[in-house]
Amino acid sequence: MIETFKNEVKKGLEANPKTLPSKYFYDKKGDALFVEIMNLPEYYLTRSELDIFKNKTQQLIQTFDLKKDTYFELIELGAGDGLKTKELLKKLDSQNFKFDYFPIDISANALHLLKEDLNTAIPNLSVKTQQGDYFEVLDSLKESKKPKVILFLGSNIGNMTDDLASEFIYKLGANLLAGDKLLLGVDLIKSEEIVLPAYNDSKGITAAFNINLLDRINRELKSDFNLNNFKHQPEYDEKDGVAKSFIISTVEQSVEVKTIGKTYHFAKGEKIHTEISRKYNDELIEKIIENTDFSIENKIMDSKGYFADYVLIRN
Ligand code: AVI
């Protein structure tokens, strides 16, 4: 793990322009900051998808096309605190659907808390937590031929390039059978006035989230990034619908990363690209799933039209 981290940081800092992978945001501190982000007034994504799960639950259930007398499996990739999913679980439970809920997450701690919470909130619910890599878990769940509904929420797909997103969805399909469903939650393309503040909140939480990546490199790879000499900078272009996060070097400086055995030079104003947060429309989703085994069954949006849950069916 630490070897991969080191190699990816090395590759990113030696690239021109410099980059660092956003997946490394999520250490303990990063996880806590992301929870704060989800509660920020500017970060509309979580609230918008929660609106769908609260107010369009019946529509979601109908599109899943589930039979009350057939057992199915509801599998969530990156379940986190399960806030949105709980709304769906409550409805399914109260309507006597028969199913197991499989939340998959990297964090054993998050899964433990989620299970405790769900056991209290929905005592009848069968919760089978799965800690680990999505595809390893899906592979192990393949044995069962029960119908499956996979949830991949929160526009997490948006942190991948379009090519990687296609590959990811293709791989999901390879673990499913015809008729299975994938609920893909995505943020929609909209104006800069709405998107940019979501990545540049007034309290500076997103800035801390981004800069924490340098702090993590300091701690884990023994480097000497002076965090005061770097600042967070998001950019968003409505034309292509991609929000990008950068870390800017505010002075000319050199940083030594001991475990890599190298010193990296930063010009004043030089950028490190750390994240993409893609926004979507129908055309982009169609393009992304073009070479996969899925097609679009339905698109369910929140009341403001900010966010969409696409229900895809495995052909
Ligand atoms: C997890 N992911 C969908 C978030 C996003 O909106 O791209 C991560 C994030 N980055 C900055 N703020 C939130």
Short mmCIF file of C-alpha atoms and ligand atoms in Angstrom, two decimals:
data_model
loop_
_atom_site.label_atom_id
_atom_site.label_comp_id
_atom_site.label_asym_id
_atom_site.label_seq_id
_atom_site.Cartn_x
_atom_site.Cartn_y
_atom_site.Cartn_z
CA MET A 1 0.00 0.00 0.00
CA ILE A 2 2.65 2.49 1.09
CA GLU A 3 4.80 1.38 -1.89
CA THR A 4 1.96 2.11 -4.31
CA PHE A 5 1.36 5.47 -2.64
CA LYS A 6 5.06 6.32 -2.93
CA ASN A 7 5.23 5.28 -6.59
CA GLU A 8 2.11 7.23 -7.52
CA VAL A 9 3.32 10.36 -5.71
CA LYS A 10 6.71 10.04 -7.42
CA LYS A 11 5.10 9.66 -10.83
CA GLY A 12 2.75 12.59 -10.21
CA LEU A 13 5.42 14.99 -8.95
CA GLU A 14 7.70 14.10 -11.86
CA ALA A 15 4.98 14.68 -14.44
CA ASN A 16 4.58 17.95 -16.26
CA PRO A 17 2.18 19.46 -15.20
CA LYS A 18 2.37 17.91 -11.72
CA THR A 19 -0.51 15.76 -10.49
CA LEU A 20 -1.47 13.79 -7.38
CA PRO A 21 -4.28 11.20 -7.25
CA SER A 22 -7.45 12.21 -5.40
CA LYS A 23 -7.97 8.71 -4.01
CA TYR A 24 -5.32 9.57 -1.40
CA PHE A 25 -7.52 12.34 0.07
CA TYR A 26 -9.24 9.73 2.18
CA ASP A 27 -7.12 9.05 5.24
CA LYS A 28 -8.67 9.48 8.71
CA LYS A 29 -8.49 13.26 8.59
CA GLY A 30 -9.65 13.37 4.96
CA ASP A 31 -12.66 11.15 5.75
CA ALA A 32 -13.67 13.51 8.56
CA LEU A 33 -13.24 16.57 6.32
CA PHE A 34 -15.33 14.95 3.60
CA VAL A 35 -18.16 14.39 6.10
CA GLU A 36 -17.94 18.12 6.89
CA ILE A 37 -18.02 18.93 3.17
CA MET A 38 -21.20 16.91 2.70
CA ASN A 39 -22.90 19.09 5.31
CA LEU A 40 -21.75 22.42 3.88
CA PRO A 41 -24.42 24.76 2.50
CA GLU A 42 -22.44 25.13 -0.75
CA TYR A 43 -22.04 21.37 -1.32
CA TYR A 44 -25.45 20.70 -2.86
CA LEU A 45 -24.63 17.20 -4.16
CA THR A 46 -25.47 15.20 -1.04
CA ARG A 47 -28.66 17.16 -0.31
CA SER A 48 -29.83 16.81 -3.90
CA GLU A 49 -29.39 13.06 -3.95
CA LEU A 50 -30.99 12.78 -0.51
CA ASP A 51 -33.98 14.64 -1.96
CA ILE A 52 -34.31 11.90 -4.59
CA PHE A 53 -34.02 9.12 -2.02
CA LYS A 54 -36.57 10.81 0.26
CA ASN A 55 -39.10 12.00 -2.26
CA LYS A 56 -38.74 9.76 -5.31
CA THR A 57 -38.26 6.46 -3.50
CA GLN A 58 -41.30 4.87 -5.07
CA GLN A 59 -40.09 5.78 -8.54
CA LEU A 60 -36.72 4.20 -7.76
CA ILE A 61 -38.37 1.02 -6.51
CA GLN A 62 -40.63 0.79 -9.55
CA THR A 63 -37.68 1.12 -11.94
CA PHE A 64 -35.83 -1.63 -10.10
CA ASP A 65 -38.77 -3.80 -11.15
CA LEU A 66 -38.55 -6.03 -8.08
CA LYS A 67 -41.01 -8.78 -7.24
CA LYS A 68 -42.20 -9.07 -3.67
CA ASP A 69 -41.92 -12.86 -3.74
CA THR A 70 -38.36 -12.94 -5.16
CA TYR A 71 -35.36 -12.51 -2.89
CA PHE A 72 -32.86 -9.96 -4.21
CA GLU A 73 -29.56 -8.38 -3.20
CA LEU A 74 -29.01 -4.67 -2.77
CA ILE A 75 -25.29 -3.96 -2.99
CA GLU A 76 -23.82 -0.54 -2.26
CA LEU A 77 -20.33 0.45 -3.42
CA GLY A 78 -18.75 2.80 -0.86
CA ALA A 79 -21.63 2.89 1.58
CA GLY A 80 -20.18 5.44 4.03
CA ASP A 81 -22.79 6.47 6.60
CA GLY A 82 -25.67 5.19 4.43
CA LEU A 83 -27.69 8.37 4.99
CA LYS A 84 -29.39 8.32 1.57
CA THR A 85 -29.72 4.57 1.28
CA LYS A 86 -31.52 4.39 4.64
CA GLU A 87 -34.50 6.13 3.04
CA LEU A 88 -34.71 3.43 0.39
CA LEU A 89 -34.11 0.61 2.87
CA LYS A 90 -36.94 1.86 5.12
CA LYS A 91 -39.37 1.94 2.20
CA LEU A 92 -38.37 -1.50 0.91
CA ASP A 93 -38.69 -2.94 4.40
CA SER A 94 -42.09 -1.36 5.07
CA GLN A 95 -43.36 -2.73 1.74
CA ASN A 96 -42.23 -6.25 2.67
CA PHE A 97 -39.65 -6.73 -0.06
CA LYS A 98 -37.31 -9.64 0.64
CA PHE A 99 -33.66 -8.74 0.30
CA ASP A 100 -30.20 -8.63 1.82
CA TYR A 101 -28.33 -5.33 1.97
CA PHE A 102 -24.59 -5.63 1.25
CA PRO A 103 -22.78 -2.37 2.01
CA ILE A 104 -19.20 -2.54 0.68
CA ASP A 105 -16.61 -0.16 2.04
CA ILE A 106 -12.86 0.03 2.52
CA SER A 107 -13.37 1.26 6.08
CA ALA A 108 -14.23 -1.51 8.56
CA ASN A 109 -15.06 1.18 11.09
CA ALA A 110 -17.59 2.89 8.81
CA LEU A 111 -19.26 -0.49 8.16
CA HIS A 112 -19.45 -1.29 11.85
CA LEU A 113 -21.13 2.04 12.63
CA LEU A 114 -23.51 1.64 9.68
CA LYS A 115 -24.58 -1.83 10.77
CA GLU A 116 -25.24 -0.68 14.34
CA ASP A 117 -27.26 2.25 13.11
CA LEU A 118 -29.34 0.15 10.70
CA ASN A 119 -29.96 -2.59 13.27
CA THR A 120 -31.59 0.02 15.47
CA ALA A 121 -33.43 1.93 12.74
CA ILE A 122 -34.68 -1.10 10.74
CA PRO A 123 -34.48 -4.15 13.03
CA ASN A 124 -35.81 -6.60 10.40
CA LEU A 125 -33.23 -5.67 7.82
CA SER A 126 -30.56 -8.21 6.85
CA VAL A 127 -27.29 -6.25 6.69
CA LYS A 128 -24.25 -8.17 5.41
CA THR A 129 -21.30 -5.79 5.58
CA GLN A 130 -18.44 -6.46 3.18
CA GLN A 131 -15.08 -4.86 3.86
CA GLY A 132 -12.68 -4.57 0.95
CA ASP A 133 -12.19 -3.88 -2.70
CA TYR A 134 -15.43 -3.50 -4.74
CA PHE A 135 -14.50 -5.98 -7.44
CA GLU A 136 -13.19 -8.62 -5.06
CA VAL A 137 -16.43 -8.47 -3.09
CA LEU A 138 -18.57 -8.48 -6.25
CA ASP A 139 -16.67 -11.48 -7.50
CA SER A 140 -17.48 -13.33 -4.28
CA LEU A 141 -21.16 -12.34 -4.56
CA LYS A 142 -21.34 -13.67 -8.12
CA GLU A 143 -22.03 -17.20 -6.89
CA SER A 144 -25.55 -16.24 -5.86
CA LYS A 145 -27.88 -15.98 -8.83
CA LYS A 146 -30.34 -13.73 -7.00
CA PRO A 147 -31.30 -10.53 -8.85
CA LYS A 148 -28.98 -7.69 -7.92
CA VAL A 149 -29.31 -3.95 -7.62
CA ILE A 150 -26.00 -2.10 -7.31
CA LEU A 151 -25.86 1.40 -5.87
CA PHE A 152 -22.99 3.70 -6.79
CA LEU A 153 -24.05 7.06 -5.43
CA GLY A 154 -22.74 10.52 -4.68
CA SER A 155 -21.23 11.19 -8.13
CA ASN A 156 -18.25 9.12 -7.06
CA ILE A 157 -17.93 8.06 -10.70
CA GLY A 158 -17.16 11.72 -11.45
CA ASN A 159 -13.75 11.41 -9.82
CA MET A 160 -12.72 9.12 -12.69
CA THR A 161 -11.85 10.13 -16.23
CA ASP A 162 -14.53 9.14 -18.75
CA ASP A 163 -12.38 6.26 -20.01
CA LEU A 164 -11.89 4.89 -16.51
CA ALA A 165 -15.58 5.34 -15.76
CA SER A 166 -16.46 3.25 -18.87
CA GLU A 167 -14.02 0.57 -17.85
CA PHE A 168 -15.39 0.57 -14.28
CA ILE A 169 -18.99 0.21 -15.44
CA TYR A 170 -17.99 -2.48 -17.92
CA LYS A 171 -16.33 -4.43 -15.09
CA LEU A 172 -19.43 -4.05 -12.92
CA GLY A 173 -21.47 -5.55 -15.75
CA ALA A 174 -19.11 -8.52 -15.94
CA ASN A 175 -20.13 -9.38 -12.36
CA LEU A 176 -23.87 -9.18 -13.07
CA LEU A 177 -26.55 -11.09 -14.96
CA ALA A 178 -29.05 -9.84 -17.53
CA GLY A 179 -31.80 -7.82 -15.86
CA ASP A 180 -29.66 -6.71 -12.89
CA LYS A 181 -29.68 -2.98 -12.20
CA LEU A 182 -27.09 -0.32 -11.53
CA LEU A 183 -28.16 2.91 -9.87
CA LEU A 184 -25.61 5.52 -10.84
CA GLY A 185 -25.82 8.83 -8.97
CA VAL A 186 -24.27 11.72 -10.90
CA ASP A 187 -24.00 15.45 -10.58
CA LEU A 188 -25.39 17.26 -13.63
CA ILE A 189 -23.73 19.99 -15.70
CA LYS A 190 -24.87 23.38 -14.46
CA SER A 191 -23.63 26.93 -14.15
CA GLU A 192 -20.37 27.99 -12.57
CA GLU A 193 -22.24 30.06 -9.95
CA ILE A 194 -23.57 26.84 -8.44
CA VAL A 195 -20.73 24.39 -9.06
CA LEU A 196 -17.68 26.44 -8.13
CA PRO A 197 -18.73 27.37 -4.56
CA ALA A 198 -19.33 23.65 -3.88
CA TYR A 199 -15.58 23.21 -4.38
CA ASN A 200 -14.55 26.49 -2.75
CA ASP A 201 -16.65 26.83 0.39
CA SER A 202 -16.48 29.92 2.55
CA LYS A 203 -15.28 28.02 5.64
CA GLY A 204 -12.26 26.63 3.79
CA ILE A 205 -13.13 22.98 4.49
CA THR A 206 -12.59 21.94 0.86
CA ALA A 207 -9.27 23.77 0.89
CA ALA A 208 -8.23 21.83 4.01
CA PHE A 209 -9.42 18.59 2.34
CA ASN A 210 -7.25 19.25 -0.71
CA ILE A 211 -4.18 20.46 1.21
CA ASN A 212 -4.45 17.47 3.58
CA LEU A 213 -3.02 15.43 0.73
CA LEU A 214 0.32 17.24 1.17
CA ASP A 215 0.09 16.74 4.93
CA ARG A 216 -0.47 13.03 4.35
CA ILE A 217 2.60 12.88 2.10
CA ASN A 218 4.56 14.70 4.84
CA ARG A 219 3.46 12.15 7.43
CA GLU A 220 3.60 8.96 5.42
CA LEU A 221 6.39 9.62 2.94
CA LYS A 222 8.51 11.88 5.17
CA SER A 223 8.47 15.06 3.14
CA ASP A 224 8.71 18.70 4.12
CA PHE A 225 5.86 20.43 2.27
CA ASN A 226 5.31 23.75 4.08
CA LEU A 227 1.51 23.82 4.01
CA ASN A 228 1.51 27.62 4.37
CA ASN A 229 3.18 27.91 0.98
CA PHE A 230 0.41 26.14 -0.90
CA LYS A 231 -3.20 27.08 -1.53
CA HIS A 232 -6.33 25.38 -2.84
CA GLN A 233 -7.73 26.46 -6.20
CA PRO A 234 -10.76 24.97 -7.93
CA GLU A 235 -11.68 25.61 -11.57
CA TYR A 236 -14.84 24.78 -13.48
CA ASP A 237 -15.65 25.04 -17.13
CA GLU A 238 -19.36 24.75 -17.86
CA LYS A 239 -18.62 23.95 -21.52
CA ASP A 240 -17.01 20.61 -20.75
CA GLY A 241 -18.62 20.19 -17.33
CA VAL A 242 -15.51 19.29 -15.39
CA ALA A 243 -14.60 20.78 -12.01
CA LYS A 244 -10.90 20.51 -11.28
CA SER A 245 -9.04 20.99 -8.02
CA PHE A 246 -5.50 22.24 -7.90
CA ILE A 247 -2.93 23.00 -5.23
CA ILE A 248 -0.93 26.11 -6.10
CA SER A 249 2.57 26.80 -4.90
CA THR A 250 2.41 30.39 -3.67
CA VAL A 251 6.20 30.85 -3.65
CA GLU A 252 9.16 29.37 -5.48
CA GLN A 253 10.29 26.47 -3.32
CA SER A 254 11.82 23.01 -3.12
CA VAL A 255 10.35 20.06 -1.26
CA GLU A 256 12.21 16.95 -0.26
CA VAL A 257 10.37 13.64 -0.12
CA LYS A 258 12.73 11.47 1.96
CA THR A 259 11.32 8.03 1.23
CA ILE A 260 11.46 8.75 -2.51
CA GLY A 261 14.95 10.20 -2.12
CA LYS A 262 14.16 13.22 -4.29
CA THR A 263 13.70 16.97 -4.08
CA TYR A 264 11.01 18.59 -6.19
CA HIS A 265 11.11 22.16 -7.37
CA PHE A 266 8.00 24.34 -7.55
CA ALA A 267 7.85 27.63 -9.41
CA LYS A 268 5.77 30.43 -7.88
CA GLY A 269 2.19 29.87 -9.10
CA GLU A 270 2.89 26.30 -10.26
CA LYS A 271 -0.13 23.99 -10.06
CA ILE A 272 -0.53 20.42 -8.86
CA HIS A 273 -3.70 18.91 -10.30
CA THR A 274 -5.34 16.79 -7.59
CA GLU A 275 -8.91 15.97 -8.61
CA ILE A 276 -11.51 15.99 -11.33
CA SER A 277 -15.20 16.08 -10.42
CA ARG A 278 -17.02 15.47 -13.65
CA LYS A 279 -20.57 16.71 -14.18
CA TYR A 280 -22.83 14.91 -16.65
CA ASN A 281 -25.71 15.08 -19.11
CA ASP A 282 -27.56 12.33 -21.01
CA GLU A 283 -25.16 12.47 -23.93
CA LEU A 284 -22.12 11.92 -21.72
CA ILE A 285 -23.74 9.06 -19.82
CA GLU A 286 -24.74 7.42 -23.10
CA LYS A 287 -21.20 7.77 -24.40
CA ILE A 288 -19.72 6.32 -21.20
CA ILE A 289 -21.94 3.24 -21.25
CA GLU A 290 -21.73 2.83 -25.04
CA ASN A 291 -19.23 -0.02 -24.86
CA THR A 292 -20.63 -1.65 -21.71
CA ASP A 293 -23.47 -4.13 -21.32
CA PHE A 294 -25.82 -1.57 -19.79
CA SER A 295 -28.57 0.63 -21.14
CA ILE A 296 -30.51 3.45 -19.51
CA GLU A 297 -33.86 2.46 -17.98
CA ASN A 298 -34.70 5.67 -16.19
CA LYS A 299 -33.33 8.96 -14.94
CA ILE A 300 -34.65 10.35 -11.68
CA MET A 301 -33.78 13.91 -10.71
CA ASP A 302 -34.06 16.00 -7.54
CA SER A 303 -36.58 18.83 -7.39
CA LYS A 304 -34.02 21.45 -8.52
CA GLY A 305 -32.71 19.33 -11.40
CA TYR A 306 -29.16 19.50 -10.01
CA PHE A 307 -28.50 15.78 -9.64
CA ALA A 308 -29.64 12.56 -11.34
CA ASP A 309 -29.85 8.94 -10.37
CA TYR A 310 -29.65 6.97 -13.61
CA VAL A 311 -31.05 3.46 -13.40
CA LEU A 312 -29.08 1.28 -15.81
CA ILE A 313 -30.09 -2.25 -16.74
CA ARG A 314 -27.64 -5.03 -17.56
CA ASN A 315 -28.60 -6.29 -21.02
C1 AVI B 1 -16.40 12.03 -3.51
N1 AVI B 1 -16.58 12.99 -4.59
C2 AVI B 1 -17.77 12.69 -5.37
C3 AVI B 1 -16.48 14.40 -4.18
C4 AVI B 1 -16.70 15.32 -5.40
O1 AVI B 1 -17.64 16.13 -5.34
O2 AVI B 1 -15.98 15.19 -6.38
C5 AVI B 1 -15.15 14.70 -3.55
C6 AVI B 1 -14.95 16.16 -3.24
N2 AVI B 1 -13.94 16.89 -3.61
C7 AVI B 1 -14.06 18.13 -3.18
N3 AVI B 1 -15.21 18.20 -2.53
C8 AVI B 1 -15.78 16.99 -2.55
#
